[in-house]
XYZ file of C-alpha atoms in Angstrom:
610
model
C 26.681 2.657 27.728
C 24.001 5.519 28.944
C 21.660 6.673 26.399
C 22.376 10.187 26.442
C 22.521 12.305 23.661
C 24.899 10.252 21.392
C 21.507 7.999 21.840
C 20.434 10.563 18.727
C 23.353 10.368 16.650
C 23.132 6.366 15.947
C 21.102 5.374 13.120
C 18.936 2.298 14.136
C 18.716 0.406 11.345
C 15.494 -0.714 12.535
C 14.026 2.462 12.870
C 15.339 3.431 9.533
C 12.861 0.685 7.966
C 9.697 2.116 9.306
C 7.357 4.305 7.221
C 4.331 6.153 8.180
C 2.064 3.567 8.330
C 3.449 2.151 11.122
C 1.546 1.071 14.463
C 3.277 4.203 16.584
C 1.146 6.518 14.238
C -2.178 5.177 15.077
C -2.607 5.634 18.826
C -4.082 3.651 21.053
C -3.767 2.338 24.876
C -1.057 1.502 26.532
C -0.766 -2.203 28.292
C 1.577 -3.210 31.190
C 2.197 -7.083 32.527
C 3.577 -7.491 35.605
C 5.305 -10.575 35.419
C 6.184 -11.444 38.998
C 8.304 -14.371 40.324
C 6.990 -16.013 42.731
C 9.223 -18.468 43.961
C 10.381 -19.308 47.576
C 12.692 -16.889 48.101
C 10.818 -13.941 46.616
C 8.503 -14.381 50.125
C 11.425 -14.643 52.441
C 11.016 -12.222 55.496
C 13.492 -9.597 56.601
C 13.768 -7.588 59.854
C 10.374 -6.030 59.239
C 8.454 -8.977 58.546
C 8.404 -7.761 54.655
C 9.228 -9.875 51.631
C 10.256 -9.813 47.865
C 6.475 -10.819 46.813
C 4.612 -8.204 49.214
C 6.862 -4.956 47.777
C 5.965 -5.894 44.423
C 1.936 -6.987 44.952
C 2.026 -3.226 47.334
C 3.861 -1.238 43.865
C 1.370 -3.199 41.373
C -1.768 -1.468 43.820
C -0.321 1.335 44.015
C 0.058 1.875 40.405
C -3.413 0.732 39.870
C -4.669 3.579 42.566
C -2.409 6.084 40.244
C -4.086 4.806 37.094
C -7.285 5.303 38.654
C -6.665 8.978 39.947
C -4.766 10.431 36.714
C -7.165 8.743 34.387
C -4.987 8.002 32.432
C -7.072 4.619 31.046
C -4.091 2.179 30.501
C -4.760 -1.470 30.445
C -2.678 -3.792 33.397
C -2.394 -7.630 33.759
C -0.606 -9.263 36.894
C 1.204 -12.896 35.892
C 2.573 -14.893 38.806
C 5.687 -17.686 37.536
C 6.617 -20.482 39.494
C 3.574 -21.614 41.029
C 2.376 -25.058 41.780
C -0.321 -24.640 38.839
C -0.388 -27.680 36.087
C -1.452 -25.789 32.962
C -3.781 -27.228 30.609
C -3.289 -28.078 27.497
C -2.971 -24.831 25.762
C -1.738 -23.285 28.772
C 2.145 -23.901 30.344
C 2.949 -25.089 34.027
C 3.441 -23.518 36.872
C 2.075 -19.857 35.130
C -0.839 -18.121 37.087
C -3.015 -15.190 35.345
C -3.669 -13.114 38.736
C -5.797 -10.489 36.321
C -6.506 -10.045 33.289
C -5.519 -7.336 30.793
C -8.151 -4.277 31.527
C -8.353 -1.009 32.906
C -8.085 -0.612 36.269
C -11.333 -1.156 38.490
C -11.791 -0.977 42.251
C -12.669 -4.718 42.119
C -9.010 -5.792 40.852
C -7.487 -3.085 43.791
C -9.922 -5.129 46.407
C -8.078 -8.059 45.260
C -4.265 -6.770 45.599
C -5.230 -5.255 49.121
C -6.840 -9.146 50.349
C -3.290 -10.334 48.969
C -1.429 -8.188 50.743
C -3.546 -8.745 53.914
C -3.078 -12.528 54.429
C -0.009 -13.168 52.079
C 1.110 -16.515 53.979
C -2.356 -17.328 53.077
C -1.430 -17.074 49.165
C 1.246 -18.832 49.185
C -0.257 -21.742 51.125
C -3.085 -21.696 47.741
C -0.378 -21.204 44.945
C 2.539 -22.588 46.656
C 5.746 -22.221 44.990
C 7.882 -24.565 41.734
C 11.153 -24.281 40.677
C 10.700 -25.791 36.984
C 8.949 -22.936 35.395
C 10.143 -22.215 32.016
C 11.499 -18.818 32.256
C 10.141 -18.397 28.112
C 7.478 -19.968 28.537
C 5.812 -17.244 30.675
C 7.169 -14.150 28.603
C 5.050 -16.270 25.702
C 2.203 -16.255 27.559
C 2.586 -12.295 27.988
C 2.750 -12.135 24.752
C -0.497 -14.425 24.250
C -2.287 -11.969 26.548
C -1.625 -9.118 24.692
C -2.235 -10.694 20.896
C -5.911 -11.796 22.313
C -6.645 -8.269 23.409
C -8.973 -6.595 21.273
C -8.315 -3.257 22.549
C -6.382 -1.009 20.203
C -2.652 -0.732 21.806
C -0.312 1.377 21.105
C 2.457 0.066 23.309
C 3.449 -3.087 25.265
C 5.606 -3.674 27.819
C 6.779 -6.952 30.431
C 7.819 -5.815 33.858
C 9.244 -8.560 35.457
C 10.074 -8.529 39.491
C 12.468 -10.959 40.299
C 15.376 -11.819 43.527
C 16.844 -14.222 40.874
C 19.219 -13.081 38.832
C 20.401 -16.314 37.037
C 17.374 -18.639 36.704
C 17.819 -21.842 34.670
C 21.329 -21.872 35.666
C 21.561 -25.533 35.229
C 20.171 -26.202 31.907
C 21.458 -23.826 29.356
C 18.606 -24.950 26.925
C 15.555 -23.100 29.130
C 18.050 -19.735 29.331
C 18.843 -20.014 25.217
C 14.666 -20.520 25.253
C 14.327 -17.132 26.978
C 17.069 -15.603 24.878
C 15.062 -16.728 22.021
C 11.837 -15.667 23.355
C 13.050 -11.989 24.067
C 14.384 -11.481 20.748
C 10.914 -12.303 19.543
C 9.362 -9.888 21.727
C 11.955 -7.290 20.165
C 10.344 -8.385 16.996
C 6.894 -7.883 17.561
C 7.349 -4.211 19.269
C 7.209 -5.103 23.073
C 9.646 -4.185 25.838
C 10.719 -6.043 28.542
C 11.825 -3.943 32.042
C 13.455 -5.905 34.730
C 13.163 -4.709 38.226
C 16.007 -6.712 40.279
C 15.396 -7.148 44.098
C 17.827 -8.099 46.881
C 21.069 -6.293 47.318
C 23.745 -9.561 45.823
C 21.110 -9.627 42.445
C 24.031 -9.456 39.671
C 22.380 -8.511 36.393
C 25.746 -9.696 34.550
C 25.009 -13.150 34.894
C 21.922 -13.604 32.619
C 19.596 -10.812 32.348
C 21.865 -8.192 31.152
C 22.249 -9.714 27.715
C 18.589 -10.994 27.916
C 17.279 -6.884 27.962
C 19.685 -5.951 25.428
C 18.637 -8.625 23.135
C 14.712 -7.637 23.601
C 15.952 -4.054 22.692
C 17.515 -5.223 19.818
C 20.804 -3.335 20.608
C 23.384 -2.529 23.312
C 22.966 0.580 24.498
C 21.716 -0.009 28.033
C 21.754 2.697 30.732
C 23.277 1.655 34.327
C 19.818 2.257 35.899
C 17.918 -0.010 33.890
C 18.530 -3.061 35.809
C 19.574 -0.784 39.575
C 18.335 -2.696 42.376
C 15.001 -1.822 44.037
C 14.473 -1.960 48.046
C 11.103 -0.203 48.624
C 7.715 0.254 46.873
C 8.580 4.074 46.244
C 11.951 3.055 44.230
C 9.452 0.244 42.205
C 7.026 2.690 41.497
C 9.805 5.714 40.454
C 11.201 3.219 38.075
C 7.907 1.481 36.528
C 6.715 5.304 35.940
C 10.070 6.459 34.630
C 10.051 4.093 32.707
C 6.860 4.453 31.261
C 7.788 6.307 27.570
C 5.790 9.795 26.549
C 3.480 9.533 24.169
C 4.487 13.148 21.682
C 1.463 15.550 21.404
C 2.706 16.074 17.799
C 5.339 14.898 15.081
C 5.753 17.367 12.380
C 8.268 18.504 9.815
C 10.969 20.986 10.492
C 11.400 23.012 7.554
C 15.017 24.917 7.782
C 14.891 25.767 4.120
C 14.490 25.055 0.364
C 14.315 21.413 0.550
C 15.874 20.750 4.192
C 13.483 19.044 6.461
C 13.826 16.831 9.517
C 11.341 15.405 11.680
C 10.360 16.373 15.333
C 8.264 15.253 18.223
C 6.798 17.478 20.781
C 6.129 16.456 23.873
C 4.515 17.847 26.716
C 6.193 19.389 30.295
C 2.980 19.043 32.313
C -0.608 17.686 31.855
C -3.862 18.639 33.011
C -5.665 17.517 36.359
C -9.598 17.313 36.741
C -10.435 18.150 40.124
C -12.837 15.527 40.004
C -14.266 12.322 38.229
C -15.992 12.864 35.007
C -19.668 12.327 35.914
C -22.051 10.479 34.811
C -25.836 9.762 34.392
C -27.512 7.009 35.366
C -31.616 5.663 36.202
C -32.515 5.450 39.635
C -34.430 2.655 39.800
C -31.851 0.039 38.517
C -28.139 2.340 38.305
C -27.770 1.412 34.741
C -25.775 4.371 32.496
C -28.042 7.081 30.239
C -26.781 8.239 27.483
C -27.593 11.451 26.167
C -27.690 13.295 22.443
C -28.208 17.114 21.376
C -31.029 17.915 18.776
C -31.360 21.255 16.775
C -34.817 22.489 16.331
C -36.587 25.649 14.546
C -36.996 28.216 17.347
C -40.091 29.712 15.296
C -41.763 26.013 14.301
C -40.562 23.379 16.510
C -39.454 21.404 13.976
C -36.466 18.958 14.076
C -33.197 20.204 12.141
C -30.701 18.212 10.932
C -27.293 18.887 11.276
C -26.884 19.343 7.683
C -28.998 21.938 7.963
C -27.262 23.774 10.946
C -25.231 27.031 9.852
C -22.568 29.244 11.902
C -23.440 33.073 12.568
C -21.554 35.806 14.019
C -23.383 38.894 14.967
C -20.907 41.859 13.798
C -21.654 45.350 13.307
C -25.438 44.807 13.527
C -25.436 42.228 10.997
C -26.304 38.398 10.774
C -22.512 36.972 9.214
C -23.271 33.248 8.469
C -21.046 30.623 7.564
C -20.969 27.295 5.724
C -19.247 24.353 7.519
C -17.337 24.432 4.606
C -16.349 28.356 4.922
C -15.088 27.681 8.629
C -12.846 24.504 7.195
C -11.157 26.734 5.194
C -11.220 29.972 7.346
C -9.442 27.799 10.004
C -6.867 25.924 7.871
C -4.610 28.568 7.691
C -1.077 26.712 7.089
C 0.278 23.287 6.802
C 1.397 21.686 10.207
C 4.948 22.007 10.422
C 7.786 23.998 12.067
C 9.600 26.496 9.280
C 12.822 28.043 10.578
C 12.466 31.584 9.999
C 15.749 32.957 11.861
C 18.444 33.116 14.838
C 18.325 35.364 18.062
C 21.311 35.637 20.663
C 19.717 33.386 23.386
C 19.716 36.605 25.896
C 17.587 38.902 23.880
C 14.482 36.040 24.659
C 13.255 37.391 27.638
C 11.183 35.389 30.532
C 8.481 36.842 30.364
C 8.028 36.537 26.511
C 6.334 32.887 27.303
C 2.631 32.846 26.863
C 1.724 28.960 27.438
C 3.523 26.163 28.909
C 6.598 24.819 26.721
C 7.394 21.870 24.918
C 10.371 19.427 24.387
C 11.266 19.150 21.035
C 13.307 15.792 19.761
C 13.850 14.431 16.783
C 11.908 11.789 15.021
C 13.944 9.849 12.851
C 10.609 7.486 11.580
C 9.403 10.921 10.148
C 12.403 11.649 8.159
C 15.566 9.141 7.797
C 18.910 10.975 9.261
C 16.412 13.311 11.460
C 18.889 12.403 14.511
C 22.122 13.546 12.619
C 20.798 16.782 11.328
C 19.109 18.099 15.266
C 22.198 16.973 16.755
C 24.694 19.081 14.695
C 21.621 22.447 14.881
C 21.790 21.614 18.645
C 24.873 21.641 18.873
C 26.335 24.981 16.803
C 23.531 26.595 19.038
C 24.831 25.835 22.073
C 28.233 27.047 20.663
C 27.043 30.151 19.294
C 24.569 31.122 22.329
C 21.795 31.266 19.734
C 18.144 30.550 19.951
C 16.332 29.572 16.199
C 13.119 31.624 15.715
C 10.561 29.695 13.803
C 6.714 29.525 12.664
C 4.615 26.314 14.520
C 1.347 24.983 14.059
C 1.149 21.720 15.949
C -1.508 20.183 13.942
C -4.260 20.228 10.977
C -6.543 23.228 11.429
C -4.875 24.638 14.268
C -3.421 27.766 14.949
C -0.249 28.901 13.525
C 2.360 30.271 16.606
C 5.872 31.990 16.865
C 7.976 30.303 18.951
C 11.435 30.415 19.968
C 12.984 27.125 20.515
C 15.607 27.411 23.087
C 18.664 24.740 23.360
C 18.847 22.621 26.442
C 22.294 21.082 27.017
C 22.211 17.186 28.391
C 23.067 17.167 32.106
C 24.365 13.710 33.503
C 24.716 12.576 37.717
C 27.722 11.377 39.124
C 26.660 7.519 38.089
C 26.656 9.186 34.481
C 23.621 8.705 33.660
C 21.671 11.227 32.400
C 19.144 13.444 34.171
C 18.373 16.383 32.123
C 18.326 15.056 28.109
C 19.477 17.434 24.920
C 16.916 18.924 22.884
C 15.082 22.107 21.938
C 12.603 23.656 24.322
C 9.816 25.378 22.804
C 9.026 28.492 23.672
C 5.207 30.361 22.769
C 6.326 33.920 22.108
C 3.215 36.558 22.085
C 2.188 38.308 18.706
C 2.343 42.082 18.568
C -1.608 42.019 19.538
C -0.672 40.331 22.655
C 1.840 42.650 24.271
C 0.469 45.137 26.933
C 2.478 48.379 27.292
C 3.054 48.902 30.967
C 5.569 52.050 30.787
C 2.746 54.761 32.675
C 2.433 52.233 35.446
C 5.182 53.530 37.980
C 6.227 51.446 41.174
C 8.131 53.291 43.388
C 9.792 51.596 46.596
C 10.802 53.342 49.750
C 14.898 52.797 50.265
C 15.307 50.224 52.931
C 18.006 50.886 55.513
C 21.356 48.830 54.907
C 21.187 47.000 58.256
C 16.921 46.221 57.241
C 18.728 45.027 53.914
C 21.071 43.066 55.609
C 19.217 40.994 58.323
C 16.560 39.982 54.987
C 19.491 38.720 52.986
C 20.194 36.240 56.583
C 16.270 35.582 56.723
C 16.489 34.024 52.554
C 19.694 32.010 53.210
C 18.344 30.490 56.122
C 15.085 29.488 54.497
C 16.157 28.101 51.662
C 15.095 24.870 50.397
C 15.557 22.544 47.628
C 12.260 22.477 45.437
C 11.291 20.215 43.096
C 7.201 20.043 42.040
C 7.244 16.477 41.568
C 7.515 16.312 45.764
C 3.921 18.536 46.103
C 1.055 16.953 45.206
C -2.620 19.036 44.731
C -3.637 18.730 48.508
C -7.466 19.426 47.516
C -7.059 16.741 44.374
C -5.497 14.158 46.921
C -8.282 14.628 49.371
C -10.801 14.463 47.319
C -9.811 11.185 45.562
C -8.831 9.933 49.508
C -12.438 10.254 50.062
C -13.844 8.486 46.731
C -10.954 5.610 47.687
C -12.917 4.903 50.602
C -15.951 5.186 49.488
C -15.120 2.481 46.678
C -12.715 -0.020 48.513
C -14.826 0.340 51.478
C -12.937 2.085 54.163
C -14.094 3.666 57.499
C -12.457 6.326 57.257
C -10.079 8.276 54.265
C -6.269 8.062 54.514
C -5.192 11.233 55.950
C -3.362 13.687 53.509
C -0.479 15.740 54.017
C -0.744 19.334 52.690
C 2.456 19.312 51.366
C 2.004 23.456 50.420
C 1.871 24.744 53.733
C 5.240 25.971 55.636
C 7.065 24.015 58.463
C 6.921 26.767 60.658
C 8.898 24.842 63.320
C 11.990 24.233 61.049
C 11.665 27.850 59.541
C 11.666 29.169 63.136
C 14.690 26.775 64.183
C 16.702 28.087 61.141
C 15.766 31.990 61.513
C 16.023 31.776 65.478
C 15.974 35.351 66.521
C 16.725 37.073 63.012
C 12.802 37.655 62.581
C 11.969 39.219 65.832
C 15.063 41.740 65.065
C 13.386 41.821 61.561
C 10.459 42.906 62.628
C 11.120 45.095 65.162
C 13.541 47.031 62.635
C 11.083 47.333 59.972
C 7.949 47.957 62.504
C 9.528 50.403 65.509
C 8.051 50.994 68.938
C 5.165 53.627 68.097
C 4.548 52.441 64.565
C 0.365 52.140 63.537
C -0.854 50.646 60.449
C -3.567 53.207 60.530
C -1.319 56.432 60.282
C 0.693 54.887 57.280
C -2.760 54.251 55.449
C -3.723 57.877 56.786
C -0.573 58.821 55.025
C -0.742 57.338 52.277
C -3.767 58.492 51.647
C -2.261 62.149 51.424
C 0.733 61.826 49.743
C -1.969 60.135 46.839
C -2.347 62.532 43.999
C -6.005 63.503 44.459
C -8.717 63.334 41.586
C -10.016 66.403 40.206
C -13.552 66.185 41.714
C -16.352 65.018 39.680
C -18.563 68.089 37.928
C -22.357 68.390 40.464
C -25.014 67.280 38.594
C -27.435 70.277 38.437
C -30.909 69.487 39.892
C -33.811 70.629 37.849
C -36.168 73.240 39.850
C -39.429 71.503 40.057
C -41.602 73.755 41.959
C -40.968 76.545 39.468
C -41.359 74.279 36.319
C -44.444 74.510 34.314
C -45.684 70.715 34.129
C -45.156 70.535 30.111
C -41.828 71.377 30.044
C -41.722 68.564 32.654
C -42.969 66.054 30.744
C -41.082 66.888 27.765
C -38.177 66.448 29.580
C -39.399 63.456 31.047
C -39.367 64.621 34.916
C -42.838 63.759 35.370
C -42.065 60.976 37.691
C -39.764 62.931 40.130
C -43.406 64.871 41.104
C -44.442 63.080 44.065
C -48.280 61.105 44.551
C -50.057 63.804 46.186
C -48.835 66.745 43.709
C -50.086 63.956 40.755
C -52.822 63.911 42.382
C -53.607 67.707 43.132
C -52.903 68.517 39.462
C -55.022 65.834 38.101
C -57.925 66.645 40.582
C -58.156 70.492 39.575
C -58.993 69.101 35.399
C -61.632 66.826 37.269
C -59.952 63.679 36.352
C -60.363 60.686 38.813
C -57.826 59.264 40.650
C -58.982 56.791 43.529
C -56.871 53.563 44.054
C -54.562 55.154 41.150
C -50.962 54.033 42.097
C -47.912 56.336 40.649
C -47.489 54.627 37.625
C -50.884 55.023 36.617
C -51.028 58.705 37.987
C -47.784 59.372 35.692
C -49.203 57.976 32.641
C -52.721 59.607 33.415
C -50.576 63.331 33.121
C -49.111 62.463 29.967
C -52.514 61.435 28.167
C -54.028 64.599 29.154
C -51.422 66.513 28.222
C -51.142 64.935 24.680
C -47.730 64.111 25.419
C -45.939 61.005 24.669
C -44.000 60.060 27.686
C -39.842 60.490 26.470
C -38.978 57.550 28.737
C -41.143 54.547 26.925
């Protein structure tokens, strides 16, 4: 069975028993264990000279290089079953720890990348052992991530294997595993298969093992699809990776009626570059850094304690408490309160101020959550109706209107589902934040019908299908190309493809000659860009011209009524001069300023422009 949305309608029963203390309402990293099998016939060859072992070792470095880039700071471990290892005696046989559970460094990528270069060599040091204990290694997964002491807020096994019935002949190691993954189920952490080789049959024993770490049977068909190349185990290790909500609140429909919701974010934000960092140059070691207040009038050292707000308004010094602003900001509850129904048409586009959210309901918040948003989802989407409602996401922040607008679950062919059921959220703007554009006119020439005609050919030809998740930041890719090398030690940076600039060769191959007959339609012999600007420029409704500033007659003016007006300094150095000479006051290596200022004292004037 798909989880689609009747995934919303069951009540888990273990869901139901959590309360808000529990661990998903902490935070806290996430940590991933790639459990990898590494038995003989996970490094047999094909046509390419490519096995089992290298596809997954070339996804794990690739998903490390991801980390890395995104910054996303979750913690990896790489575990290796069915070597020729002898454990010790806390540890079990033939179970390697490749790397430890950490964040991803460029020391662990160096590794994977002297693994992939000399694999043969690898398996000659590990070699390969067919009685591994299946259990035995999800325990020590387990182990690794108890002895962490990193905060984490989720867990999850990936385990890469071609063999899709291990411990076929002794039923006691497979009802060890069985065992083992229902403890996993109990302690919170997933397990994710990723099947290789085309005959894998999932039916035989791992089916029923990822249903009983999930504690249920609901399993989607894609969970356990078959993966050929690193792209499909990298799709499915990062779709499978769940999204952590950017906020759970109550939805308040009325006296009484509340259900809980998570929101969770569409996109996140990209830094164009690595957070930076100081550090001594003598020995590279990290400096850390801390702000002190001080008096501006005595130097002295202020506390924070001491440290007020002020807002400058109206001439005035406004100063607040810390205390003040606490409450000033706190201006409702966080929460979502229904405060009415719109016909889903009357929200326009361009009512969205900030990037959406996907609202779904939390049933750890409030038991029955799932029951109540499926039946509002539904009656929306039956009544073409969009609720209207009140949000503020979190203590202290800012209270929004939003419109939450139903989206309607979408499954492929395979049914499974591709576009899940839920509420979009929608910013709408405040009356403060509409602009009224009504006096700005935009009037278009009328194109001729045959012009009209060959565009409409030039759009279906160049149509294409777009998806964002296929065009990656070309100056964010380069950028991080270049710090790759510069870490792992490369010559030179892996080329990158600007995936935003147009395939002129296809576009002309589609259009063939409809743009030359565009063009010379639109742009006839004789036409100049130069006479339409000319044009243009008469048609324009002129401005009335601006009223001539009236010069004041200098020559005529008597020199007080100059400098109480304050033209004194339009005179020019030798009339200074002359006028300053005939009262018998000096003025040798006297520049302007001081010839200016001379005129004023003897005049007993003050000068109107100081």
């Amino acid at each position: 069975m798909n989880q689609t949305g009747a995934s919303w309608r069951g009540n888990s029963d273990d869901e139901d028993d959590l309360d808000v203390r529990e661990p998903w309402m902490w935070g806290g990293k996430k940590a991933y264990i790639f459990l990898i099998d590494v038995t003989e016939r996970m490094f047999e060859t094909d046509v390419q000279d490519e096995s089992f072992f290298l596809t997954a070792i070339q996804a794990c470095k690739t998903i490390l290089l991801k980390d890395i880039v995104n910054g996303t700071k979750n913690l990896y471990a790489i575990v290796l079953y069915g070597t020729k290892q002898k454990g010790k005696a806390s540890q079990a046989n033939h179970i390697t720890t490749l790397q430890n559970l950490s964040c991803p460094n460029a020391d662990q990528v160096k590794d994977l990348m002297n693994i992939i270069s000399d694999v043969d060599g690898f398996e000659r040091e590990h070699g390969h052992s067919n009685d591994f204990s299946l259990a035995e290694a999800l325990w020590h997964c387990l182990k690794i991530v108890s002895n962490c002491t990193t905060k984490i807020h989720e867990k999850t096994i990936l385990l890469m294997t071609c063999n899709d019935n291990p411990h076929a002949s002794d039923p006691k190691l497979q009802h060890d595993t069985r065992t083992r993954a229902n403890d996993l189920h109990q302690v919170l952490m997933q397990l994710k298969v990723l099947p290789f080789g085309i005959s894998f049959n999932a039916d035989l024993f791992f089916k029923e093992v990822v249903k009983t770490s999930r504690g249920d049977d609901d399993l989607d068909v894609t969970d356990l699809m078959i993966v050929k190349t690193i792209d499909d185990v990298v799709s499915r290790i990062e779709g499978m990776v769940s999204k952590r909500s950017s906020s759970r609140v109550l939805w308040t429909l009325g006296k009484d009626v509340q259900l809980g919701v998570a929101a969770y974010s569409f996109f996140k934000a990209t830094d164009p570059f690595p957070k930076k960092i100081r550090i001594t140059r003598s020995k590279n070691s990290i400096v850390t850094s801390r702000a002190q207040a001080f008096n501006s009038t005595t130097g002295e050292e202020v506390s924070t304690a001491e440290v007020s707000k002020a807002i400058p308004i109206g001439g005035k010094i406004v100063t607040f408490e810390k205390e003040e602003l606490q409450t000033m900001r706190f201006i409702s509850q966080p929460g979502l309160v229904l405060l009415g129904f719109k016909p889903t048409h009357t929200i326009k586009l361009w009512y969205q101020i900030k990037s959406s959210l996907f609202l779904y309901p939390e049933e750890r918040l409030v038991k029955g959550s799932r029951t109540l948003f499926a039946a509002l989802h539904e009656r929306c989407l039956a009544r073409n109706v969009t609720p209207i409602c009140f949000f503020t996401a979190r203590r202290g922040g800012r209270p929004k209107l939003v419109a939450l607008w139903p989206q309607q679950e979408k499954l492929d062919k395979n049914n499974s589902q591709i576009v899940p059921p839920g509420f979009i959220l929608r910013y709408l703007p405040y009356a403060d934040n509409v602009r009224d554009l009504s006096e700005q006119e935009v009037k278009c020439p009328d194109p001729e019908p045959e012009l009209v005609t060959l565009a409409e050919k030039i759009i279906q030809k160049t149509k294409f299908k777009f998806n964002p998740r296929n065009i990656d930041n070309p100056k964010l890719q380069t950028q991080w190309a270049g710090i790759e090398a510069l870490a792992l030690g490369y010559e030179n940076p892996e080329p990158v493809d600007d995936l935003t600039l147009p395939d002129h060769d296809v576009m002309d191959g589609r259009m063939a000659d409809l743009a030359t007959a565009f063009m010379e339609m639109a742009f006839p012999d004789g036409f100049s860009e130069d006479v339409v600007s000319k044009a243009a420029k008469r048609s324009a409704p002129s401005k009335p011209p601006a009223p001539k500033k009236i010069k004041p007659d200098l020559e005529n003016m008597d020199l007080e009524d100059m400098a109480r007006q304050g033209l004194v300094e339009k005179l020019k150095v030798d009339q200074l001069k002359s006028y300053l000479g005939e009262w018998g006051i000096k003025t040798t290596r006297m520049k302007k300023a001081e010839l200016v200022e001379a005129v004023y004292n003897h005049l007993g004037i003050p000068d109107p422009t100081m």
